[in-house]
mmCIF file of C-alpha atoms in Angstrom:
data_model
loop_
_atom_site.group_PDB
_atom_site.id
_atom_site.type_symbol
_atom_site.label_atom_id
_atom_site.label_comp_id
_atom_site.label_asym_id
_atom_site.label_seq_id
_atom_site.Cartn_x
_atom_site.Cartn_y
_atom_site.Cartn_z
ATOM 1 C CA MET C 1 38.116 22.760 24.405
ATOM 2 C CA SER C 2 36.535 19.419 23.560
ATOM 3 C CA LYS C 3 33.281 19.260 21.711
ATOM 4 C CA LYS C 4 30.153 18.524 23.697
ATOM 5 C CA LYS C 5 28.588 15.094 23.149
ATOM 6 C CA PRO C 6 25.882 15.068 20.493
ATOM 7 C CA ILE C 7 22.276 14.389 21.589
ATOM 8 C CA ILE C 8 20.005 11.781 20.048
ATOM 9 C CA ILE C 9 16.252 12.438 19.788
ATOM 10 C CA GLY C 10 14.271 9.284 19.104
ATOM 11 C CA VAL C 11 10.952 9.707 17.294
ATOM 12 C CA SER C 12 8.815 6.572 17.130
ATOM 13 C CA GLY C 13 5.187 5.606 16.419
ATOM 14 C CA GLY C 14 3.202 3.358 14.071
ATOM 15 C CA SER C 15 3.432 3.437 10.288
ATOM 16 C CA GLY C 16 1.609 6.566 9.137
ATOM 17 C CA SER C 17 1.489 8.084 12.610
ATOM 18 C CA GLY C 18 3.183 11.297 11.576
ATOM 19 C CA LYS C 19 6.572 10.524 13.120
ATOM 20 C CA THR C 20 8.351 11.704 9.934
ATOM 21 C CA SER C 21 6.386 14.973 9.982
ATOM 22 C CA VAL C 22 7.307 15.524 13.614
ATOM 23 C CA SER C 23 11.009 14.730 12.859
ATOM 24 C CA ARG C 24 10.996 17.156 9.884
ATOM 25 C CA ALA C 25 9.270 19.822 11.974
ATOM 26 C CA ILE C 26 12.184 19.659 14.498
ATOM 27 C CA PHE C 27 14.839 19.418 11.763
ATOM 28 C CA ASN C 28 13.385 22.345 9.701
ATOM 29 C CA ASN C 29 13.177 24.553 12.810
ATOM 30 C CA PHE C 30 17.003 24.659 13.027
ATOM 31 C CA PRO C 31 18.104 25.389 9.417
ATOM 32 C CA ASN C 32 21.492 26.911 10.403
ATOM 33 C CA HIS C 33 22.409 24.460 13.108
ATOM 34 C CA SER C 34 24.291 21.202 13.278
ATOM 35 C CA ILE C 35 21.364 18.759 13.044
ATOM 36 C CA MET C 36 20.641 15.616 11.042
ATOM 37 C CA MET C 37 17.960 12.953 10.500
ATOM 38 C CA LEU C 38 18.661 9.220 10.511
ATOM 39 C CA GLU C 39 15.876 6.724 9.560
ATOM 40 C CA HIS C 40 15.744 3.216 11.026
ATOM 41 C CA ASP C 41 14.232 2.236 7.639
ATOM 42 C CA SER C 42 17.689 2.721 6.064
ATOM 43 C CA TYR C 43 18.870 -0.161 8.184
ATOM 44 C CA TYR C 44 16.619 -2.947 6.954
ATOM 45 C CA LYS C 45 18.750 -6.106 6.596
ATOM 46 C CA ASP C 46 20.520 -6.914 3.371
ATOM 47 C CA GLN C 47 18.559 -9.726 1.668
ATOM 48 C CA SER C 48 20.609 -10.166 -1.480
ATOM 49 C CA HIS C 49 21.226 -13.805 -0.498
ATOM 50 C CA LEU C 50 17.491 -14.565 -0.811
ATOM 51 C CA SER C 51 15.446 -15.126 -3.976
ATOM 52 C CA PHE C 52 13.029 -12.338 -4.939
ATOM 53 C CA GLU C 53 10.120 -14.591 -4.016
ATOM 54 C CA GLU C 54 11.553 -15.078 -0.527
ATOM 55 C CA ARG C 55 12.208 -11.334 -0.126
ATOM 56 C CA LEU C 56 8.557 -10.616 -0.861
ATOM 57 C CA LYS C 57 7.655 -12.467 2.346
ATOM 58 C CA THR C 58 9.675 -10.073 4.451
ATOM 59 C CA ASN C 59 7.891 -8.800 7.571
ATOM 60 C CA TYR C 60 9.114 -5.172 7.640
ATOM 61 C CA ASP C 61 7.282 -4.454 10.906
ATOM 62 C CA HIS C 62 9.146 -7.045 12.944
ATOM 63 C CA PRO C 63 12.310 -6.216 14.946
ATOM 64 C CA PHE C 64 14.243 -9.022 13.116
ATOM 65 C CA ALA C 65 13.849 -7.099 9.792
ATOM 66 C CA PHE C 66 16.308 -4.451 11.023
ATOM 67 C CA ASP C 67 20.077 -4.506 11.224
ATOM 68 C CA THR C 68 19.955 -2.725 14.533
ATOM 69 C CA ASP C 69 23.545 -3.772 15.366
ATOM 70 C CA LEU C 70 24.792 -1.748 12.411
ATOM 71 C CA LEU C 71 22.619 1.186 13.417
ATOM 72 C CA ILE C 72 24.043 1.123 16.941
ATOM 73 C CA GLU C 73 27.562 0.938 15.556
ATOM 74 C CA HIS C 74 26.871 3.973 13.314
ATOM 75 C CA LEU C 75 25.285 5.987 16.150
ATOM 76 C CA GLU C 76 28.271 5.302 18.375
ATOM 77 C CA LYS C 77 30.540 6.589 15.614
ATOM 78 C CA LEU C 78 28.363 9.731 15.150
ATOM 79 C CA LEU C 79 28.509 10.325 18.911
ATOM 80 C CA ASN C 80 32.304 10.343 18.529
ATOM 81 C CA TYR C 81 32.033 12.826 15.652
ATOM 82 C CA GLU C 82 32.986 10.209 13.060
ATOM 83 C CA THR C 83 31.514 10.042 9.574
ATOM 84 C CA ILE C 84 29.428 7.045 8.598
ATOM 85 C CA GLU C 85 28.302 5.429 5.318
ATOM 86 C CA LYS C 86 24.531 5.182 5.741
ATOM 87 C CA PRO C 87 22.956 2.222 3.896
ATOM 88 C CA VAL C 88 20.229 2.760 1.305
ATOM 89 C CA TYR C 89 17.306 0.318 1.010
ATOM 90 C CA ASP C 90 15.781 -0.527 -2.371
ATOM 91 C CA TYR C 91 12.009 -1.083 -1.759
ATOM 92 C CA VAL C 92 11.494 -2.317 -5.350
ATOM 93 C CA ALA C 93 14.215 -5.039 -5.099
ATOM 94 C CA HIS C 94 13.360 -5.702 -1.404
ATOM 95 C CA THR C 95 17.029 -5.611 -0.376
ATOM 96 C CA ARG C 96 19.798 -3.253 0.493
ATOM 97 C CA SER C 97 21.162 -1.184 -2.393
ATOM 98 C CA THR C 98 24.856 -1.269 -3.292
ATOM 99 C CA GLU C 99 24.847 2.527 -2.786
ATOM 100 C CA THR C 100 25.517 4.255 0.484
ATOM 101 C CA VAL C 101 25.218 7.841 1.630
ATOM 102 C CA ILE C 102 28.059 9.657 3.365
ATOM 103 C CA GLN C 103 26.716 11.172 6.591
ATOM 104 C CA GLU C 104 28.800 13.745 8.469
ATOM 105 C CA PRO C 105 28.401 13.882 12.235
ATOM 106 C CA LYS C 106 26.166 16.540 13.759
ATOM 107 C CA GLU C 107 25.456 17.945 17.232
ATOM 108 C CA VAL C 108 21.787 16.830 17.162
ATOM 109 C CA ILE C 109 20.719 13.461 15.697
ATOM 110 C CA ILE C 110 17.024 12.851 15.071
ATOM 111 C CA LEU C 111 16.562 9.069 14.912
ATOM 112 C CA GLU C 112 13.204 8.136 13.431
ATOM 113 C CA GLY C 113 11.516 4.700 13.069
ATOM 114 C CA ILE C 114 8.635 2.474 14.105
ATOM 115 C CA LEU C 115 10.769 0.216 16.395
ATOM 116 C CA ILE C 116 13.563 2.411 17.731
ATOM 117 C CA LEU C 117 12.138 2.263 21.265
ATOM 118 C CA GLU C 118 11.920 -1.570 21.173
ATOM 119 C CA ASP C 119 15.629 -2.189 21.650
ATOM 120 C CA LYS C 120 17.062 -1.174 25.028
ATOM 121 C CA ARG C 121 20.532 -0.559 23.533
ATOM 122 C CA LEU C 122 19.014 2.091 21.289
ATOM 123 C CA ARG C 123 16.878 3.606 24.041
ATOM 124 C CA ASP C 124 19.963 3.953 26.210
ATOM 125 C CA LEU C 125 21.668 6.092 23.528
ATOM 126 C CA MET C 126 18.760 8.530 23.372
ATOM 127 C CA ASP C 127 18.482 11.799 25.300
ATOM 128 C CA ILE C 128 14.824 12.453 24.360
ATOM 129 C CA LYS C 129 12.336 9.673 23.475
ATOM 130 C CA ILE C 130 9.211 10.736 21.556
ATOM 131 C CA TYR C 131 6.263 8.516 20.664
ATOM 132 C CA VAL C 132 3.769 9.829 18.018
ATOM 133 C CA ASP C 133 0.340 8.416 18.882
ATOM 134 C CA THR C 134 -2.217 8.484 16.030
ATOM 135 C CA ASP C 135 -5.536 6.694 15.442
ATOM 136 C CA ASP C 136 -5.390 3.479 13.451
ATOM 137 C CA ASP C 137 -7.820 4.748 10.801
ATOM 138 C CA ILE C 138 -5.723 7.818 10.013
ATOM 139 C CA ARG C 139 -2.557 5.738 9.872
ATOM 140 C CA ILE C 140 -3.920 3.232 7.299
ATOM 141 C CA ILE C 141 -5.204 6.053 5.100
ATOM 142 C CA ARG C 142 -1.776 7.758 5.168
ATOM 143 C CA ARG C 143 -0.106 4.427 4.432
ATOM 144 C CA ILE C 144 -2.330 3.789 1.454
ATOM 145 C CA LYS C 145 -1.579 7.199 -0.016
ATOM 146 C CA ARG C 146 2.153 6.904 0.542
ATOM 147 C CA ASP C 147 2.656 3.324 -0.693
ATOM 148 C CA MET C 148 0.602 3.873 -3.869
ATOM 149 C CA VAL C 149 2.484 7.044 -4.789
ATOM 150 C CA GLU C 150 5.995 6.416 -3.513
ATOM 151 C CA ARG C 151 6.312 2.645 -3.667
ATOM 152 C CA GLY C 152 4.139 1.712 -6.629
ATOM 153 C CA ARG C 153 1.924 -0.618 -4.627
ATOM 154 C CA THR C 154 -1.636 -1.648 -5.438
ATOM 155 C CA LEU C 155 -4.489 -0.843 -3.054
ATOM 156 C CA ASP C 156 -5.245 -4.538 -2.507
ATOM 157 C CA SER C 157 -1.653 -5.382 -1.621
ATOM 158 C CA ILE C 158 -1.450 -2.517 0.879
ATOM 159 C CA ILE C 159 -4.702 -3.560 2.602
ATOM 160 C CA ASP C 160 -3.696 -7.242 2.684
ATOM 161 C CA GLN C 161 -0.336 -6.388 4.167
ATOM 162 C CA TYR C 162 -1.896 -3.998 6.710
ATOM 163 C CA LEU C 163 -4.407 -6.561 7.961
ATOM 164 C CA SER C 164 -2.055 -9.585 7.978
ATOM 165 C CA VAL C 165 1.200 -7.922 9.148
ATOM 166 C CA VAL C 166 1.234 -4.190 9.893
ATOM 167 C CA LYS C 167 -1.707 -4.010 12.311
ATOM 168 C CA PRO C 168 -0.838 -7.132 14.355
ATOM 169 C CA MET C 169 2.877 -6.183 14.511
ATOM 170 C CA TYR C 170 1.859 -2.652 15.626
ATOM 171 C CA HIS C 171 -0.070 -4.010 18.634
ATOM 172 C CA GLN C 172 2.551 -6.691 19.384
ATOM 173 C CA PHE C 173 5.743 -4.676 19.104
ATOM 174 C CA ILE C 174 5.263 -0.957 18.447
ATOM 175 C CA GLU C 175 2.431 0.298 20.672
ATOM 176 C CA PRO C 176 3.902 -1.395 23.802
ATOM 177 C CA THR C 177 7.066 0.804 23.444
ATOM 178 C CA LYS C 178 4.957 3.880 24.206
ATOM 179 C CA ARG C 179 5.710 3.337 27.865
ATOM 180 C CA TYR C 180 9.382 4.152 27.256
ATOM 181 C CA ALA C 181 8.661 7.570 25.779
ATOM 182 C CA ASP C 182 9.469 10.817 27.580
ATOM 183 C CA VAL C 183 6.928 12.637 25.444
ATOM 184 C CA ILE C 184 3.770 11.288 23.735
ATOM 185 C CA VAL C 185 2.597 13.414 20.828
ATOM 186 C CA PRO C 186 -1.050 12.784 19.765
ATOM 187 C CA GLU C 187 -1.809 13.415 16.020
ATOM 188 C CA GLY C 188 1.736 13.872 14.854
ATOM 189 C CA GLY C 189 2.725 16.864 12.806
ATOM 190 C CA GLU C 190 -0.583 18.556 13.466
ATOM 191 C CA ASN C 191 0.243 18.934 17.174
ATOM 192 C CA HIS C 192 2.085 22.297 16.987
ATOM 193 C CA VAL C 193 2.074 22.787 20.749
ATOM 194 C CA ALA C 194 3.977 19.588 21.374
ATOM 195 C CA ILE C 195 6.450 20.297 18.527
ATOM 196 C CA ASP C 196 7.022 23.827 19.899
ATOM 197 C CA LEU C 197 7.841 22.397 23.331
ATOM 198 C CA ILE C 198 10.310 19.906 21.814
ATOM 199 C CA ASN C 199 11.905 22.646 19.704
ATOM 200 C CA THR C 200 12.336 24.779 22.792
ATOM 201 C CA LYS C 201 14.194 21.989 24.491
ATOM 202 C CA VAL C 202 16.459 21.461 21.460
ATOM 203 C CA ALA C 203 17.086 25.279 21.238
ATOM 204 C CA THR C 204 18.262 25.192 24.858
ATOM 205 C CA TYR C 205 20.842 22.548 23.943
ATOM 206 C CA PHE C 206 22.188 24.634 21.057
ATOM 207 C CA LYS C 207 22.460 27.697 23.306
ATOM 208 C CA LYS C 208 24.702 25.763 25.656
ATOM 209 C CA ALA C 209 27.329 25.437 22.923
#
């Protein structure tokens, strides 16, 4: 008997919206099942051919920053139950690391990222499309906390980047993709009702094994 086709759950939303919390809430609900998470952020383009000064100008909130072709290639392999070598992005060097992570195929793939609903080719691979919709004020506060702790950024640099790049890119490219979502989740990981409904849908898929 052939294996059933894996399903892809896309989880999108602005930076700091809580999309990672929603993704983890789904992932953690199925600890003994064949489920994985894949982040669009891992697929930022390799910039090793650029000088460090040029890399610092990268607009990480623009569709062109992502190697979406490679992500689609990897998703198609995972859908065929083939192992992939997931790229690793080095945020300090602002380019792709030489390291990769071996990712085994799973029955459920949670694909998470700010722009995953922007590309029709990606949308067409998804079985469930989720958009996490959170107020701008909450998102900037979360981003400040994260970038200072995890990425060693200064407060001024985070605010400058937010006002000059992140916010305009959100309204130009990310928020418009909300219309492609099957489910819109307000307030991210705090919305336990929405997460329970999504988990029920995923549980139904596993029961059909």
